[in-house]
Amino acid sequence: MEQLYKRPKCIQPMQSGYCPGCLHSLATRITAEVVEELEQQNNCILVLPVGCSTMGLLYWKIDMVGSAHGRAPAVATGVKRCSKNSLVFTYQGDGDLAAIGLAEILSAANRGENYTVLFANNSIYGMTGGQMAPTTLEGQKSTTTQKGRDPLTTGYPMRMCELIATLDAPKYVARFSLHDPANVRKAKAGIKKAFETQLAGGGFTFVELMINCPTNWGLTPLDSLTYMVENTIPVFPLGVYKDVEV
Ligand SMILES: Cc1ncc(C[n+]2csc(CCOP(=O)(O)OP(=O)(O)O)c2C)c(N)n1
Ligand code: SF4
Ligand SMILES: [Mg+2]
């Protein structure tokens, strides 16, 4: 029988520890496919921060560096400057990147560091039990906004692609979603474009991936995908925000 679908070799042959239906695992898979399609599995370094993305340390079979919460962009800066020919990327959650690491990401983007940031936005702090993140929707319930996020006291959802696209240095800034197969294919093409831009020496590239957190949203995996279509994606419009020829 012909095998149509295989595990990428740079992913460990093991069951993922992500909650059932969590799109972190799909983000990991398509990123691994791109790494292999570009033949970078022996030439890439993943910088992981804190959050459910940290579990990548268990699954990837590539070089990796751990960093403190929100600090992956600073660590990736050092890694890439010391290893200019490596494909360097971070994989960060929204609490990590848009809250505690906000200064790090904006500064790295503004310096135009030549690496790629993959930003997994599930609009909540997943790993720690569902607290509000800067990306939490207006009215969305979390353990720290039990009556729903009120912008008067906690601000509005922060749109990182739009913010980063205003800076001069970044070369590719785009937001995709992983809620259905057609969008997964677009996301994979976006990750590939970002990696190719980096390998061409282009500069800072940023790919946001809209994902879910069924566990902390209190929804079944299927209902969480509907929630994305009806609630999160309208607040975080998909598309390419910046694409500079390199
Ligand atoms: C300095 C520091 N502060 C707080 C924490 C606790 N902490 C761990 S993960 C996390 C939030 C992660 O949320 P996010 O980045 O959105 O990732 P997700 O789990 O949703 O994928 C927090 C606050 C920590 N580990 N280190
Ligand atoms: S807590 Fe949320 S983000 Fe973390 S693995 Fe579970 S579903 Fe995924
Ligand atoms: Mg999150």
Coordinates of N, CA and C in Angstrom, one line a residue, residues 49-222:
P49 N 10.4 29.3 24.2 CA 10.3 30.1 25.4 C 9.5 29.2 26.5
V50 N 8.5 29.9 27.1 CA 7.7 29.2 28.1 C 6.2 29.3 27.7
G51 N 5.5 28.2 28.1 CA 4.1 28.1 27.6 C 3.9 26.7 27.0
C52 N 2.8 26.4 26.5 CA 2.6 25.1 25.9 C 3.6 24.8 24.8
S53 N 4.0 25.9 24.1 CA 5.0 25.7 23.0 C 6.3 25.0 23.5
T54 N 6.6 25.2 24.8 CA 7.8 24.6 25.4 C 7.8 23.1 25.2
M55 N 6.6 22.5 25.1 CA 6.6 21.0 24.9 C 7.3 20.6 23.7
G56 N 7.5 21.5 22.8 CA 8.3 21.2 21.6 C 9.7 20.6 21.9
L57 N 10.2 20.9 23.1 CA 11.5 20.4 23.5 C 11.4 18.8 23.5
L58 N 10.2 18.3 23.7 CA 10.1 16.8 23.7 C 10.0 16.2 22.4
Y59 N 9.4 17.0 21.4 CA 9.0 16.4 20.1 C 10.0 16.6 19.0
W60 N 10.7 17.7 19.0 CA 11.6 18.0 17.8 C 12.9 17.2 18.0
K61 N 13.4 16.8 16.8 CA 14.7 16.2 16.7 C 15.7 17.1 16.0
I62 N 15.8 18.4 16.4 CA 16.7 19.3 15.8 C 17.4 20.0 17.0
D63 N 18.3 20.9 16.6 CA 19.0 21.7 17.7 C 18.0 22.7 18.3
M64 N 18.0 22.8 19.6 CA 17.1 23.7 20.3 C 17.8 24.4 21.5
V65 N 17.2 25.6 21.8 CA 17.7 26.3 22.9 C 16.5 26.8 23.7
G66 N 16.5 26.6 25.0 CA 15.4 27.0 25.8 C 15.7 28.5 26.3
S67 N 14.6 29.2 26.6 CA 14.8 30.6 27.0 C 13.8 30.9 28.1
A68 N 14.0 32.0 28.8 CA 13.0 32.4 29.8 C 11.8 32.9 29.2
H69 N 10.7 33.0 30.0 CA 9.4 33.5 29.4 C 9.5 34.8 28.7
G70 N 9.1 34.8 27.4 CA 9.1 36.0 26.6 C 10.5 36.4 26.0
R71 N 11.5 35.7 26.4 CA 12.9 36.2 26.0 C 13.4 35.5 24.8
A72 N 12.6 34.6 24.2 CA 13.1 33.9 23.0 C 13.7 34.9 21.9
P73 N 13.1 36.1 21.7 CA 13.7 36.9 20.6 C 15.1 37.4 21.0
A74 N 15.4 37.6 22.3 CA 16.7 38.1 22.7 C 17.7 36.9 22.5
V75 N 17.3 35.7 22.9 CA 18.2 34.5 22.8 C 18.4 34.2 21.3
A76 N 17.3 34.3 20.5 CA 17.5 34.0 19.1 C 18.4 35.0 18.4
T77 N 18.4 36.2 18.9 CA 19.3 37.3 18.4 C 20.8 36.8 18.5
G78 N 21.1 36.3 19.8 CA 22.5 35.9 20.0 C 22.8 34.6 19.2
V79 N 21.8 33.7 19.1 CA 22.1 32.5 18.4 C 22.3 32.8 16.9
K80 N 21.5 33.6 16.3 CA 21.6 33.9 14.9 C 22.9 34.7 14.6
R81 N 23.2 35.6 15.5 CA 24.4 36.4 15.2 C 25.7 35.6 15.3
C82 N 25.6 34.5 16.1 CA 26.8 33.6 16.2 C 26.8 32.5 15.2
S83 N 25.6 32.3 14.6 CA 25.5 31.1 13.6 C 24.7 31.6 12.4
K84 N 25.4 32.5 11.6 CA 24.7 33.3 10.6 C 24.0 32.4 9.5
N85 N 24.6 31.2 9.3 CA 24.1 30.4 8.2 C 23.0 29.4 8.6
S86 N 22.7 29.4 9.9 CA 21.7 28.5 10.4 C 20.3 29.1 10.2
L87 N 19.3 28.2 10.0 CA 17.9 28.7 10.0 C 17.5 28.7 11.5
V88 N 17.2 29.9 12.0 CA 16.9 30.1 13.4 C 15.4 30.6 13.5
F89 N 14.7 29.9 14.3 CA 13.3 30.4 14.5 C 12.8 30.2 16.0
T90 N 11.9 31.1 16.4 CA 11.3 30.9 17.7 C 9.9 30.4 17.5
Y91 N 9.3 29.8 18.5 CA 7.9 29.4 18.5 C 7.2 29.8 19.8
Q92 N 6.5 30.9 19.7 CA 6.0 31.6 21.0 C 4.5 31.7 21.1
G93 N 4.0 31.6 22.3 CA 2.6 31.8 22.5 C 2.3 33.3 22.7
D94 N 1.0 33.6 22.8 CA 0.5 35.0 22.8 C 0.8 35.6 24.2
G95 N 0.7 34.8 25.3 CA 1.0 35.4 26.6 C 2.5 35.7 26.6
D96 N 3.3 34.7 26.1 CA 4.7 34.8 26.1 C 5.2 36.1 25.2
L97 N 4.7 36.1 24.0 CA 5.2 37.1 23.1 C 4.6 38.5 23.3
A98 N 3.3 38.6 23.6 CA 2.6 39.9 23.6 C 2.4 40.5 25.0
A99 N 2.8 39.7 26.1 CA 2.7 40.2 27.4 C 4.1 40.4 28.0
I100 N 4.6 39.3 28.6 CA 5.9 39.4 29.3 C 7.0 39.7 28.3
G101 N 6.9 39.3 27.0 CA 8.0 39.4 26.0 C 7.7 40.6 25.1
L102 N 6.8 41.5 25.4 CA 6.4 42.5 24.4 C 7.6 43.4 24.0
A103 N 8.4 43.8 25.0 CA 9.6 44.6 24.6 C 10.6 43.9 23.8
E104 N 10.8 42.6 24.1 CA 11.7 41.8 23.4 C 11.4 41.7 21.9
I105 N 10.1 41.3 21.7 CA 9.7 41.1 20.3 C 9.8 42.4 19.4
L106 N 9.3 43.5 20.0 CA 9.3 44.7 19.3 C 10.7 45.2 19.0
S107 N 11.6 45.0 20.0 CA 13.0 45.5 19.8 C 13.7 44.6 18.7
A108 N 13.5 43.3 18.8 CA 14.1 42.4 17.8 C 13.6 42.7 16.4
A109 N 12.3 42.9 16.3 CA 11.7 43.2 15.0 C 12.2 44.6 14.5
N110 N 12.3 45.5 15.4 CA 12.8 46.9 15.0 C 14.2 46.9 14.6
R111 N 15.0 45.9 15.1 CA 16.4 45.8 14.7 C 16.6 45.0 13.4
G112 N 15.5 44.4 13.0 CA 15.5 43.6 11.8 C 16.4 42.4 11.9
E113 N 16.4 41.7 13.0 CA 17.2 40.5 13.2 C 16.8 39.5 12.1
N114 N 17.8 38.8 11.6 CA 17.5 37.9 10.5 C 17.1 36.5 11.0
Y115 N 16.0 36.4 11.6 CA 15.4 35.1 12.0 C 13.9 35.2 11.9
T116 N 13.3 34.0 12.1 CA 11.8 34.0 12.0 C 11.1 33.7 13.3
V117 N 10.1 34.5 13.5 CA 9.3 34.3 14.7 C 7.9 33.6 14.3
L118 N 7.6 32.5 14.9 CA 6.3 31.8 14.7 C 5.5 32.1 16.0
F119 N 4.4 32.7 15.8 CA 3.6 33.3 16.9 C 2.3 32.5 17.0
A120 N 2.1 31.6 18.0 CA 0.9 30.8 18.1 C -0.1 31.5 19.0
N121 N -1.1 32.1 18.4 CA -2.1 32.9 19.2 C -3.4 32.2 19.4
N122 N -3.6 31.8 20.7 CA -4.8 31.2 21.1 C -5.6 32.0 22.1
S123 N -5.3 33.3 22.1 CA -6.0 34.3 22.9 C -6.1 34.0 24.4
I124 N -5.2 33.3 24.9 CA -5.3 33.0 26.4 C -3.9 32.4 26.8
Y125 N -3.7 32.5 28.2 CA -2.6 31.7 28.7 C -3.0 30.3 28.9
G126 N -2.5 29.4 28.0 CA -3.0 28.0 28.0 C -2.3 27.3 29.2
M127 N -1.0 27.3 29.2 CA -0.3 26.4 30.1 C -0.6 26.6 31.6
T128 N -0.9 27.8 31.9 CA -1.0 28.1 33.4 C -2.5 28.1 33.8
G129 N -3.4 27.7 32.9 CA -4.8 27.5 33.3 C -5.8 28.5 32.9
G130 N -5.5 29.3 31.8 CA -6.5 30.1 31.2 C -6.7 31.5 31.7
Q131 N -5.6 32.1 32.0 CA -5.7 33.6 32.4 C -5.8 34.4 31.1
M132 N -6.2 35.7 31.3 CA -6.3 36.6 30.2 C -4.9 37.0 29.6
A133 N -4.8 37.0 28.3 CA -3.6 37.5 27.7 C -3.9 38.8 27.0
P134 N -2.9 39.5 26.5 CA -3.2 40.8 25.7 C -4.1 40.5 24.5
T135 N -4.1 39.3 24.0 CA -4.9 39.0 22.8 C -6.3 38.5 23.2
T136 N -6.6 38.3 24.4 CA -8.0 37.9 24.8 C -9.0 38.8 24.2
L137 N -10.1 38.2 23.7 CA -11.2 39.0 23.0 C -12.0 39.8 24.0
E138 N -12.5 40.9 23.6 CA -13.4 41.7 24.4 C -14.6 40.8 24.8
G139 N -14.9 40.7 26.0 CA -16.0 39.9 26.5 C -15.7 38.4 26.7
Q140 N -14.5 38.0 26.3 CA -14.1 36.6 26.5 C -13.8 36.3 27.9
K141 N -14.4 35.2 28.4 CA -14.2 34.8 29.8 C -12.8 34.1 29.9
S142 N -12.1 34.4 31.0 CA -10.9 33.7 31.3 C -10.9 33.6 32.8
T143 N -9.9 32.9 33.4 CA -9.9 32.8 34.9 C -9.7 34.1 35.6
T144 N -9.1 35.1 34.9 CA -8.9 36.4 35.4 C -9.8 37.5 34.9
T145 N -10.7 37.1 34.0 CA -11.8 38.0 33.6 C -13.1 37.1 33.5
Q146 N -13.5 36.8 34.7 CA -14.6 35.8 34.8 C -15.9 36.3 34.3
K147 N -16.1 37.6 34.2 CA -17.3 38.1 33.6 C -17.1 38.5 32.1
G148 N -15.9 38.2 31.6 CA -15.6 38.6 30.2 C -14.7 39.8 30.3
R149 N -13.7 39.8 29.3 CA -12.7 40.9 29.3 C -13.4 42.3 29.1
D150 N -13.1 43.2 30.0 CA -13.7 44.5 29.9 C -12.6 45.5 29.5
P151 N -12.7 46.1 28.3 CA -11.6 47.0 27.8 C -11.4 48.2 28.7
L152 N -12.4 48.6 29.5 CA -12.2 49.7 30.3 C -11.2 49.5 31.4
T153 N -11.1 48.3 31.9 CA -10.1 48.0 32.9 C -8.9 47.1 32.4
T154 N -9.1 46.4 31.3 CA -8.0 45.5 30.8 C -7.5 45.7 29.4
G155 N -8.1 46.8 28.8 CA -7.6 47.1 27.4 C -8.3 46.2 26.3
Y156 N -7.8 46.4 25.1 CA -8.4 45.7 23.9 C -7.5 44.6 23.5
P157 N -8.0 43.7 22.7 CA -7.1 42.7 22.1 C -5.9 43.3 21.3
M158 N -4.7 42.9 21.6 CA -3.6 43.5 20.9 C -3.2 42.7 19.6
R159 N -3.1 43.4 18.5 CA -2.9 42.8 17.2 C -1.4 42.9 16.9
M160 N -0.6 41.8 17.1 CA 0.8 41.9 16.9 C 1.3 42.1 15.5
C161 N 0.6 41.4 14.5 CA 1.0 41.6 13.1 C 0.9 43.0 12.7
E162 N -0.2 43.6 13.0 CA -0.4 45.0 12.6 C 0.6 45.9 13.3
L163 N 0.9 45.7 14.6 CA 1.9 46.5 15.3 C 3.3 46.3 14.6
I164 N 3.7 45.1 14.4 CA 5.0 44.8 13.8 C 5.2 45.3 12.4
A165 N 4.1 45.3 11.7 CA 4.1 45.7 10.3 C 4.3 47.2 10.2
T166 N 4.1 48.0 11.2 CA 4.4 49.4 11.2 C 5.9 49.7 11.3
L167 N 6.7 48.8 11.7 CA 8.1 49.0 11.8 C 8.8 48.9 10.5
D168 N 9.9 49.7 10.3 CA 10.6 49.7 9.0 C 11.3 48.4 8.7
A169 N 11.9 47.8 9.7 CA 12.8 46.7 9.4 C 12.2 45.3 8.9
P170 N 11.1 44.9 9.5 CA 10.6 43.6 9.2 C 10.3 43.4 7.7
K171 N 10.6 42.2 7.2 CA 10.5 42.0 5.7 C 9.2 41.2 5.4
Y172 N 8.8 40.3 6.3 CA 7.6 39.5 6.0 C 6.8 39.4 7.3
V173 N 5.5 39.8 7.2 CA 4.7 39.8 8.4 C 3.3 39.3 7.9
A174 N 2.8 38.2 8.5 CA 1.6 37.6 8.0 C 0.8 36.8 9.1
R175 N -0.5 36.8 9.0 CA -1.3 36.0 9.9 C -2.1 34.9 9.2
F176 N -2.0 33.7 9.7 CA -2.8 32.6 9.1 C -3.5 31.9 10.2
S177 N -4.4 31.0 9.8 CA -5.1 30.2 10.8 C -5.0 28.7 10.5
L178 N -5.1 27.9 11.5 CA -5.0 26.4 11.3 C -6.4 25.7 11.6
H179 N -7.5 26.5 11.4 CA -8.8 25.9 11.7 C -9.4 24.9 10.7
D180 N -8.8 25.0 9.4 CA -9.3 24.0 8.4 C -8.2 23.7 7.4
P181 N -8.4 22.7 6.6 CA -7.3 22.2 5.8 C -6.8 23.3 4.8
A182 N -7.7 24.1 4.2 CA -7.3 25.1 3.2 C -6.4 26.1 3.9
N183 N -6.8 26.5 5.1 CA -6.0 27.5 5.8 C -4.7 26.9 6.3
V184 N -4.7 25.6 6.6 CA -3.4 25.0 7.0 C -2.4 25.1 5.9
R185 N -2.9 24.8 4.7 CA -2.0 24.9 3.5 C -1.4 26.3 3.3
K186 N -2.3 27.3 3.5 CA -1.8 28.7 3.3 C -0.8 29.0 4.4
A187 N -1.0 28.5 5.6 CA -0.1 28.8 6.7 C 1.3 28.1 6.5
K188 N 1.2 26.9 5.9 CA 2.5 26.2 5.6 C 3.3 27.0 4.6
A189 N 2.5 27.5 3.5 CA 3.2 28.3 2.5 C 3.8 29.6 3.1
G190 N 3.1 30.2 4.1 CA 3.6 31.4 4.8 C 4.9 31.1 5.6
I191 N 4.9 30.0 6.3 CA 6.1 29.6 7.0 C 7.3 29.4 6.1
K192 N 7.0 28.8 5.0 CA 8.0 28.5 4.0 C 8.6 29.8 3.4
K193 N 7.7 30.7 3.1 CA 8.1 32.0 2.6 C 9.0 32.7 3.6
A194 N 8.6 32.7 4.9 CA 9.4 33.4 5.9 C 10.8 32.7 6.0
F195 N 10.8 31.4 6.0 CA 12.1 30.7 6.1 C 13.0 31.0 4.9
E196 N 12.4 31.0 3.7 CA 13.2 31.3 2.5 C 13.7 32.7 2.6
T197 N 12.9 33.6 3.1 CA 13.4 35.0 3.2 C 14.6 35.1 4.1
Q198 N 14.5 34.4 5.2 CA 15.6 34.4 6.2 C 16.8 33.8 5.5
L199 N 16.7 32.7 4.9 CA 17.8 32.0 4.3 C 18.5 32.8 3.2
A200 N 17.7 33.7 2.6 CA 18.2 34.6 1.6 C 18.9 35.8 2.2
G201 N 18.9 35.8 3.6 CA 19.5 36.9 4.3 C 18.7 38.1 4.4
G202 N 17.4 37.9 4.2 CA 16.4 39.1 4.1 C 16.2 39.9 5.3
G203 N 16.1 39.2 6.5 CA 15.8 40.0 7.7 C 14.7 39.4 8.5
F204 N 14.1 40.2 9.3 CA 13.1 39.7 10.3 C 11.8 39.3 9.6
T205 N 11.4 38.1 10.0 CA 10.1 37.6 9.4 C 9.2 37.1 10.6
F206 N 7.9 37.3 10.4 CA 7.0 37.1 11.5 C 5.7 36.4 11.0
V207 N 5.4 35.2 11.5 CA 4.2 34.5 11.0 C 3.4 34.2 12.2
E208 N 2.2 34.8 12.2 CA 1.2 34.5 13.3 C 0.3 33.3 12.9
L209 N 0.1 32.4 13.8 CA -0.7 31.2 13.5 C -1.9 31.3 14.5
M210 N -3.1 31.5 14.0 CA -4.2 31.4 14.9 C -4.5 30.0 15.3
I211 N -4.5 29.7 16.6 CA -4.8 28.3 17.0 C -5.9 28.4 18.1
N212 N -6.1 27.2 18.7 CA -7.2 27.1 19.7 C -6.6 26.7 21.1
C213 N -7.4 26.7 22.1 CA -7.1 26.1 23.4 C -8.3 25.5 23.9
P214 N -8.8 24.4 23.3 CA -10.1 23.8 23.7 C -10.2 23.6 25.2
T215 N -9.1 23.3 25.9 CA -9.1 23.0 27.3 C -9.5 24.2 28.1
N216 N -8.9 25.3 27.9 CA -9.2 26.5 28.6 C -10.3 27.4 28.1
W217 N -10.7 27.1 26.8 CA -11.9 27.8 26.3 C -13.1 27.0 26.8
G218 N -12.9 25.8 27.3 CA -14.0 25.0 27.8 C -14.9 24.5 26.7
L219 N -14.3 24.2 25.6 CA -15.0 23.7 24.4 C -14.5 22.4 23.9
T220 N -15.3 21.7 23.2 CA -14.8 20.5 22.5 C -13.8 20.9 21.4
P221 N -13.0 20.0 21.0 CA -12.1 20.4 19.9 C -12.9 21.0 18.7
L222 N -14.0 20.3 18.3 CA -14.7 20.8 17.1 C -15.4 22.1 17.4

